């Protein structure tokens, strides 16, 4: 693992920059509101108030800027003064970049973030993303000395009182460690067989015994999607479930994650340039595992199930062939015309299990589903599709408040689902026209197995592009889930960033659009 220990504190204490280098970062207008007495303990005697004020005057963010305060031991950096409506007010992505490029070196360092209280959660997540988590480099090729980074916040604006230390106890580093390390694994099949996936370890920590259906049992129980995708692999496919069922719960929520531990494309095999990096095809399941752990630890008031659809899409004598017809858990038949469109098959089994076996009122699936997602919504915004307009708006709002940005896909099954027409089965698994809203169609395939008239709330989240930045995992999706369902948490910070009472809404009653009209107004 990486050799950086990241710790969030209500107060990092005073120290001279020679002993503990410091980076002070925030939007320029927020930095200007900072009183010298709030920062001098981390800068004096090397930096005077005059030097501090001169540095603030010199900053000209476009979109960011930085200024050294004392040699390589102290610096101040400015985030963009304004962002567009589709960005996070916290400027989370820019904050991660500034931390990576401007944080002074040393074995013990401090980051002081100046922001509004509503941006603390997104800013903390952004800082956590700035530090690589997983590494398999040999000790001889890397420095093994442990480095400590302490993060403190100064809040400005109307709600600028000191932070309650308990607010900063959200286990940001641990949840991102899980999601990022799982995706970053150098040898995913050696270190992460489908039967493990860290699910048992998290269950043990939370006192939850997972339900695991694997191998031939999947076939016998009717999970034709998961079984068909993973049956050629050495490690058998599996459906694994962690369930949190507190007393007094009023509704049931299920998060369903795509956990393709490696995707060769199957017999529709990927080329030599497209296959590297397919260890990240488990990013949806990894994010759900991290978010589930953190959410339960923070006190979740309703039933919450994490459903993991685990398989290796491998090539072998038993591999699914194009032209095969599989019967999925919904009872619907699927003609396979592309074995590389496997994620929708495993997720379809997962969401139907959540509905039929877990009686979920709200089902959210998360997946690195389509390469077209990056074309549809880009590298920073995940793509969201849902049968509820109100939840679509909530996802966008939760993305802005968490830094895990989200943007809607077209939801129009009456126009797009015909792309899956088959002459011999209920549907094919890949579209006829690859130029017709392919990311939307992929989501509709999953929704069709629930049924487009399903009375609950269904949300589909495609994170194919934002799950990684270059060759590193980002942990994307963890913060989004925590923010979206934060109203059902005991944690005050998550309550604040949640856009609506997502987990307190009666999702089980009535027509989806009627339910929407009764929900509390979005912030």
XYZ file of C-alpha atoms in Angstrom:
523
model
C 0.000 0.000 0.000
C 0.987 3.645 -0.371
C 3.057 5.282 2.346
C 0.888 8.345 3.063
C -1.218 8.555 6.233
C -4.022 11.090 5.761
C -5.830 12.439 8.819
C -8.654 14.976 9.123
C -8.742 17.049 12.303
C -10.832 19.890 13.639
C -7.521 21.510 14.596
C -4.113 20.494 13.298
C -2.317 22.660 15.860
C 0.451 25.211 15.363
C 3.873 24.452 13.931
C 6.606 26.359 12.120
C 6.658 25.625 8.365
C 10.273 24.400 8.585
C 9.066 21.620 10.900
C 5.739 20.957 9.174
C 5.331 22.352 5.640
C 1.895 23.767 4.939
C -0.405 24.430 1.979
C -3.278 26.871 2.499
C -5.915 26.616 -0.232
C -9.325 28.062 -0.994
C -11.260 30.324 -3.296
C -9.746 33.807 -3.357
C -12.794 35.473 -1.806
C -12.732 32.898 1.010
C -9.011 33.365 1.608
C -9.621 37.115 1.821
C -12.108 36.516 4.663
C -9.523 34.593 6.670
C -8.206 36.424 9.693
C -4.419 36.452 10.113
C -4.844 35.062 13.609
C -6.368 31.904 12.099
C -3.307 31.060 9.997
C -0.310 32.660 11.693
C 0.328 29.705 13.995
C 1.218 27.598 10.967
C 3.330 30.298 9.261
C 5.254 32.306 11.855
C 8.010 33.273 12.283
C 8.996 32.492 8.680
C 5.978 34.298 7.197
C 4.740 37.671 8.402
C 1.250 39.102 8.044
C 2.627 41.516 5.423
C 3.945 38.649 3.293
C 0.642 36.803 3.697
C -1.389 39.781 2.514
C 1.002 40.416 -0.387
C 0.625 36.801 -1.516
C -3.166 37.067 -1.493
C -2.956 40.231 -3.572
C -0.677 38.505 -6.084
C -2.971 35.524 -6.654
C -4.840 35.599 -9.949
C -6.626 32.279 -10.427
C -7.356 31.402 -14.065
C -8.647 28.873 -13.199
C -6.139 28.279 -10.350
C -2.995 29.976 -9.075
C -0.439 29.490 -6.325
C 2.188 31.570 -4.552
C 5.119 30.429 -2.378
C 5.193 31.956 1.086
C 8.471 30.593 2.428
C 10.946 28.663 0.279
C 9.480 25.213 -0.397
C 7.925 24.937 3.056
C 4.781 27.055 2.768
C 2.445 28.044 -0.060
C -1.009 29.462 -0.656
C -3.153 28.403 -3.609
C -6.402 29.756 -5.028
C -9.259 27.762 -6.511
C -11.491 29.157 -9.282
C -13.575 32.074 -8.109
C -16.579 30.843 -10.067
C -17.725 27.559 -11.562
C -20.556 26.692 -13.925
C -23.857 25.233 -12.776
C -22.736 21.733 -13.803
C -19.644 21.854 -11.575
C -19.273 21.470 -7.835
C -19.161 24.782 -5.914
C -16.273 23.237 -3.978
C -14.147 23.075 -7.180
C -13.289 19.567 -6.043
C -11.360 18.504 -9.162
C -9.211 21.645 -9.061
C -8.553 21.112 -5.361
C -7.217 17.611 -6.026
C -4.883 19.002 -8.698
C -3.573 21.784 -6.463
C -2.847 19.356 -3.636
C -0.925 17.076 -6.000
C 1.129 19.917 -7.506
C 1.512 22.490 -4.714
C 1.734 20.545 -1.440
C 5.279 20.976 -0.079
C 7.383 17.891 0.526
C 8.288 16.398 3.881
C 7.397 13.540 6.184
C 4.848 15.596 8.129
C 2.710 18.129 6.245
C -0.443 20.158 6.765
C -3.231 21.228 4.404
C -5.435 24.081 5.563
C -8.640 24.401 3.509
C -10.661 27.618 3.636
C -14.217 27.070 2.415
C -17.891 27.365 3.252
C -19.273 24.722 5.574
C -21.396 23.228 2.778
C -18.189 22.451 0.824
C -16.322 20.628 3.609
C -17.465 17.125 2.593
C -16.626 17.514 -1.105
C -13.302 19.186 -0.275
C -12.308 16.401 2.107
C -13.097 13.772 -0.540
C -11.124 15.740 -3.141
C -8.051 15.824 -0.910
C -8.308 12.102 -0.206
C -8.310 11.452 -3.970
C -5.055 13.354 -4.400
C -2.985 10.607 -2.788
C -2.382 7.261 -4.535
C -3.519 4.340 -2.430
C -2.375 1.049 -3.922
C 1.150 0.174 -5.022
C 2.975 -3.067 -5.814
C 6.348 -1.441 -6.427
C 9.209 -3.189 -4.708
C 10.701 -1.568 -1.633
C 13.923 -0.936 -3.571
C 12.113 1.199 -6.146
C 10.177 3.430 -3.760
C 10.733 5.337 -0.566
C 9.166 3.361 2.275
C 9.217 6.111 4.898
C 5.712 6.848 6.145
C 4.476 10.375 5.481
C 1.749 12.112 7.449
C -0.657 14.661 6.000
C -3.010 16.444 8.380
C -6.019 18.333 7.023
C -7.765 21.180 8.831
C -10.694 23.365 7.716
C -11.457 27.029 8.300
C -15.091 27.762 7.452
C -16.205 31.165 6.191
C -19.540 32.693 5.225
C -22.733 32.829 7.231
C -22.213 29.468 8.959
C -18.580 29.994 9.913
C -18.430 28.687 13.440
C -15.776 26.122 14.438
C -16.375 22.624 13.125
C -17.563 20.001 15.560
C -14.737 17.428 15.626
C -17.287 14.629 15.168
C -18.254 16.063 11.755
C -14.815 15.208 10.447
C -15.006 11.586 11.553
C -16.539 10.467 8.242
C -14.037 7.707 7.350
C -13.119 9.307 4.045
C -9.701 7.753 3.744
C -10.857 4.236 4.590
C -13.822 4.253 2.204
C -11.712 5.565 -0.649
C -8.984 3.039 0.178
C -11.468 0.236 -0.430
C -12.871 1.579 -3.691
C -9.559 2.752 -5.165
C -7.404 -0.195 -4.095
C -9.855 -2.756 -5.473
C -9.871 -1.020 -8.856
C -6.100 -0.430 -8.865
C -5.083 -4.015 -8.141
C -2.218 -5.028 -10.391
C -3.222 -8.700 -10.488
C -6.992 -8.679 -9.973
C -7.554 -12.418 -10.394
C -4.708 -13.427 -8.091
C -5.499 -10.906 -5.384
C -9.240 -10.526 -5.921
C -11.058 -13.739 -6.827
C -14.760 -13.301 -7.402
C -15.597 -15.256 -4.259
C -13.724 -12.785 -2.057
C -13.846 -9.195 -3.302
C -13.236 -7.926 0.270
C -16.959 -8.439 0.895
C -16.400 -10.964 3.670
C -13.869 -8.671 5.387
C -16.255 -5.712 5.348
C -19.095 -7.939 6.531
C -17.007 -9.191 9.441
C -16.082 -5.635 10.427
C -19.752 -4.599 10.390
C -21.040 -7.787 12.016
C -22.901 -8.827 8.847
C -22.811 -12.311 7.321
C -22.943 -12.042 3.528
C -25.288 -14.122 1.395
C -23.260 -15.615 -1.476
C -24.650 -17.599 -4.407
C -21.917 -18.862 -6.695
C -21.078 -21.133 -9.574
C -23.572 -23.816 -10.533
C -25.989 -22.611 -7.848
C -26.458 -19.446 -9.905
C -27.513 -21.550 -12.881
C -29.904 -23.648 -10.837
C -31.536 -20.584 -9.268
C -32.049 -18.870 -12.626
C -29.328 -16.226 -12.647
C -28.598 -16.721 -16.331
C -26.956 -13.325 -16.739
C -24.269 -13.614 -14.066
C -23.707 -17.309 -14.738
C -23.495 -16.867 -18.498
C -20.903 -14.116 -18.254
C -18.630 -15.841 -15.744
C -18.987 -19.564 -16.434
C -15.756 -19.834 -18.482
C -13.534 -18.383 -15.744
C -11.382 -20.337 -13.284
C -12.951 -18.442 -10.375
C -16.726 -19.006 -10.476
C -19.146 -16.083 -10.793
C -21.119 -15.045 -7.726
C -23.961 -12.932 -6.437
C -23.049 -11.580 -2.996
C -25.255 -9.518 -0.684
C -24.552 -7.503 2.473
C -27.701 -6.461 4.338
C -28.136 -3.769 6.989
C -31.573 -4.017 8.637
C -31.912 -1.642 11.605
C -34.887 -1.514 13.923
C -37.449 1.069 12.930
C -36.652 1.047 9.212
C -39.527 2.325 7.094
C -38.318 1.383 3.626
C -35.771 -0.724 1.787
C -32.958 0.500 -0.455
C -30.718 -1.670 -2.634
C -27.439 -0.677 -4.286
C -26.456 -3.069 -7.076
C -22.843 -3.029 -8.300
C -21.235 -4.380 -11.451
C -18.215 -6.380 -10.321
C -16.529 -7.666 -13.467
C -13.117 -8.383 -11.957
C -11.616 -8.539 -15.444
C -13.193 -7.990 -18.847
C -11.528 -9.572 -21.856
C -14.695 -8.972 -23.866
C -15.315 -12.718 -23.964
C -15.408 -14.276 -27.426
C -16.138 -10.769 -28.775
C -12.625 -10.140 -27.537
C -11.185 -6.681 -26.985
C -8.149 -5.546 -28.964
C -4.661 -5.071 -27.547
C -5.223 -1.354 -26.958
C -8.688 -1.667 -25.396
C -8.107 -4.539 -22.994
C -5.429 -2.992 -20.718
C -7.182 -1.260 -17.847
C -10.123 -3.660 -17.749
C -9.266 -4.475 -14.133
C -11.313 -1.331 -13.428
C -14.536 -2.969 -14.667
C -15.346 -3.740 -11.032
C -15.485 -0.005 -10.205
C -19.226 0.090 -9.565
C -19.144 -2.780 -7.069
C -16.023 -1.309 -5.444
C -17.735 2.059 -4.920
C -20.818 0.425 -3.462
C -18.726 -1.641 -1.050
C -16.889 1.459 0.176
C -20.084 3.504 0.482
C -21.924 0.678 2.241
C -19.192 0.355 4.844
C -19.091 4.093 5.521
C -22.867 4.527 5.473
C -23.528 1.733 7.944
C -20.743 2.974 10.232
C -22.297 6.443 10.228
C -25.674 5.089 11.301
C -28.125 4.380 8.463
C -31.754 4.368 9.577
C -33.367 2.278 6.836
C -32.850 -1.143 5.351
C -29.859 -1.061 3.013
C -28.709 -3.945 0.831
C -25.478 -3.977 -1.179
C -25.785 -6.462 -4.054
C -22.593 -7.421 -5.879
C -22.728 -9.062 -9.315
C -19.292 -10.677 -9.596
C -17.757 -12.421 -12.599
C -14.718 -12.574 -14.839
C -15.665 -12.170 -18.502
C -13.162 -14.765 -19.681
C -12.394 -16.678 -22.872
C -12.499 -20.476 -22.756
C -14.270 -23.585 -24.030
C -17.281 -22.872 -21.810
C -17.563 -19.194 -22.753
C -20.861 -17.762 -23.934
C -21.036 -17.585 -27.727
C -22.709 -14.936 -29.835
C -26.098 -16.439 -30.855
C -26.528 -18.140 -27.452
C -29.805 -17.390 -25.700
C -29.792 -16.942 -21.928
C -32.762 -16.783 -19.579
C -32.170 -14.110 -16.953
C -33.521 -13.946 -13.400
C -36.440 -11.870 -14.671
C -37.561 -14.841 -16.778
C -36.886 -12.896 -19.989
C -34.742 -14.407 -22.717
C -31.749 -12.610 -24.212
C -30.061 -13.397 -27.521
C -26.345 -12.656 -27.189
C -25.024 -10.649 -30.119
C -22.033 -9.145 -28.268
C -20.298 -10.910 -25.376
C -18.534 -7.639 -24.552
C -21.892 -6.161 -23.506
C -21.764 -8.236 -20.342
C -22.296 -5.679 -17.575
C -25.962 -5.184 -18.377
C -26.503 -8.961 -18.147
C -25.121 -9.292 -14.606
C -26.812 -6.095 -13.404
C -30.180 -7.187 -14.788
C -30.014 -10.256 -12.569
C -28.940 -8.066 -9.652
C -31.719 -5.480 -9.857
C -34.404 -8.149 -10.271
C -33.026 -9.981 -7.219
C -33.238 -6.679 -5.314
C -36.880 -6.335 -6.302
C -38.103 -9.941 -6.013
C -36.026 -11.282 -3.113
C -35.211 -8.136 -1.129
C -38.463 -6.200 -1.770
C -36.519 -2.993 -2.378
C -38.467 0.257 -2.780
C -35.477 2.105 -4.234
C -32.934 0.352 -6.463
C -29.746 2.044 -7.649
C -27.288 0.245 -9.895
C -23.770 1.543 -10.433
C -21.414 0.328 -13.141
C -18.546 1.014 -15.480
C -21.044 0.103 -18.154
C -20.275 1.782 -21.485
C -17.295 3.356 -23.200
C -19.834 5.731 -24.709
C -20.476 7.237 -21.271
C -17.325 9.335 -21.617
C -18.609 10.625 -24.941
C -22.064 11.317 -23.481
C -21.127 13.120 -20.254
C -17.324 13.317 -20.250
C -14.517 12.235 -17.940
C -15.683 14.068 -14.830
C -19.469 13.541 -14.799
C -21.069 10.137 -14.422
C -24.195 9.467 -16.483
C -27.501 9.064 -14.639
C -30.749 7.534 -15.882
C -33.849 7.069 -13.749
C -37.592 6.566 -13.974
C -38.069 9.559 -11.653
C -37.414 13.146 -12.719
C -37.106 14.191 -9.084
C -34.401 11.623 -8.456
C -32.633 12.714 -11.610
C -32.460 16.218 -10.156
C -31.381 14.809 -6.798
C -28.472 12.925 -8.383
C -27.247 16.075 -10.106
C -27.509 18.034 -6.856
C -25.754 15.299 -4.858
C -22.988 15.299 -7.457
C -22.414 19.017 -6.967
C -22.414 18.760 -3.169
C -20.103 15.711 -3.094
C -17.732 16.486 -5.980
C -18.722 13.228 -7.733
C -20.393 15.074 -10.575
C -23.467 13.627 -12.323
C -25.415 14.499 -15.460
C -28.627 12.973 -16.874
C -28.956 10.653 -19.830
C -32.040 10.596 -22.027
C -34.771 8.400 -20.533
C -37.116 7.473 -23.365
C -37.767 3.725 -23.565
C -40.617 4.111 -26.062
C -38.141 5.455 -28.622
C -34.938 3.619 -27.759
C -35.725 0.142 -26.478
C -36.551 -1.097 -29.980
C -32.769 -1.144 -30.527
C -32.753 -4.541 -28.775
C -35.333 -6.248 -30.973
C -34.642 -9.951 -31.544
C -36.313 -12.383 -33.927
C -35.825 -15.355 -31.620
C -35.776 -14.027 -28.044
C -37.321 -11.291 -25.918
C -34.368 -9.052 -26.725
C -30.741 -8.915 -27.838
C -28.093 -7.698 -25.439
C -26.531 -5.040 -27.698
C -28.040 -2.314 -29.846
C -28.624 -2.451 -33.590
C -27.508 1.164 -34.129
C -24.385 2.193 -32.202
C -24.993 5.840 -33.079
C -28.311 6.044 -31.249
C -27.863 6.955 -27.548
C -25.903 3.816 -26.690
C -25.331 4.688 -23.023
C -29.034 5.381 -22.583
C -29.935 2.134 -24.327
C -27.569 0.146 -22.104
C -29.341 1.517 -19.056
C -32.742 0.759 -20.563
C -31.722 -2.881 -21.017
C -31.274 -3.139 -17.247
C -34.496 -1.276 -16.517
C -36.477 -3.497 -18.862
C -35.893 -6.497 -16.618
C -37.464 -4.646 -13.708
C -40.173 -3.489 -16.097
C -40.739 0.076 -17.237
C -43.956 0.093 -15.194
C -42.163 -1.002 -12.006
C -43.706 1.066 -9.176
C -40.499 1.787 -7.274
C -37.638 4.214 -7.921
C -34.877 2.912 -10.182
C -31.637 4.834 -10.725
C -28.867 3.742 -13.104
C -25.390 5.311 -12.722
C -22.707 4.773 -15.387
C -19.248 5.688 -14.034
C -17.048 4.229 -16.797
C -14.918 7.339 -17.337
C -14.771 9.116 -13.940
C -13.856 5.879 -12.138
C -10.259 6.472 -13.187
C -7.870 9.323 -13.971
C -5.160 8.063 -16.267
C -3.936 4.769 -14.825
C -5.191 5.456 -11.301
C -8.561 4.784 -9.697
C -10.447 7.750 -8.242
C -12.881 6.020 -5.888
C -15.696 7.721 -7.785
C -19.195 6.897 -6.608
C -18.559 6.572 -2.890
C -19.141 10.221 -2.075
C -22.081 10.431 -4.514
C -23.937 7.613 -2.764
C -23.203 9.009 0.689
C -24.502 12.432 -0.311
C -27.549 11.173 -2.211
C -28.756 9.085 0.732
C -27.322 11.295 3.476
C -30.683 12.205 5.018
C -31.003 8.654 6.341
C -27.665 8.947 8.165
C -26.955 10.034 11.731
C -23.954 12.003 10.460
C -24.599 15.795 10.473
C -22.275 16.451 7.535
C -24.070 13.913 5.344
C -27.415 15.372 6.418
C -26.210 18.749 5.221
C -24.985 17.669 1.778
C -27.975 15.452 0.950
C -30.160 17.194 -1.674
C -33.406 15.715 -0.386
C -34.679 13.251 2.149
C -33.746 10.458 -0.248
C -33.973 7.562 2.168
C -36.946 8.942 4.087
C -39.239 9.212 1.071
C -42.046 6.708 0.772
C -40.886 5.146 -2.457
C -43.235 2.211 -2.119
C -46.517 4.042 -2.537
C -48.280 4.973 -5.719
C -47.156 5.965 -9.181
C -43.566 7.283 -9.479
C -44.664 10.696 -10.736
C -47.320 10.976 -8.002
C -44.694 10.125 -5.400
C -42.418 12.816 -6.781
C -45.032 15.522 -6.235
C -45.173 14.682 -2.523
C -41.444 14.846 -1.862
C -39.735 17.709 -0.156
C -38.324 20.424 -2.365
C -34.765 20.089 -3.606
C -32.231 22.381 -2.017
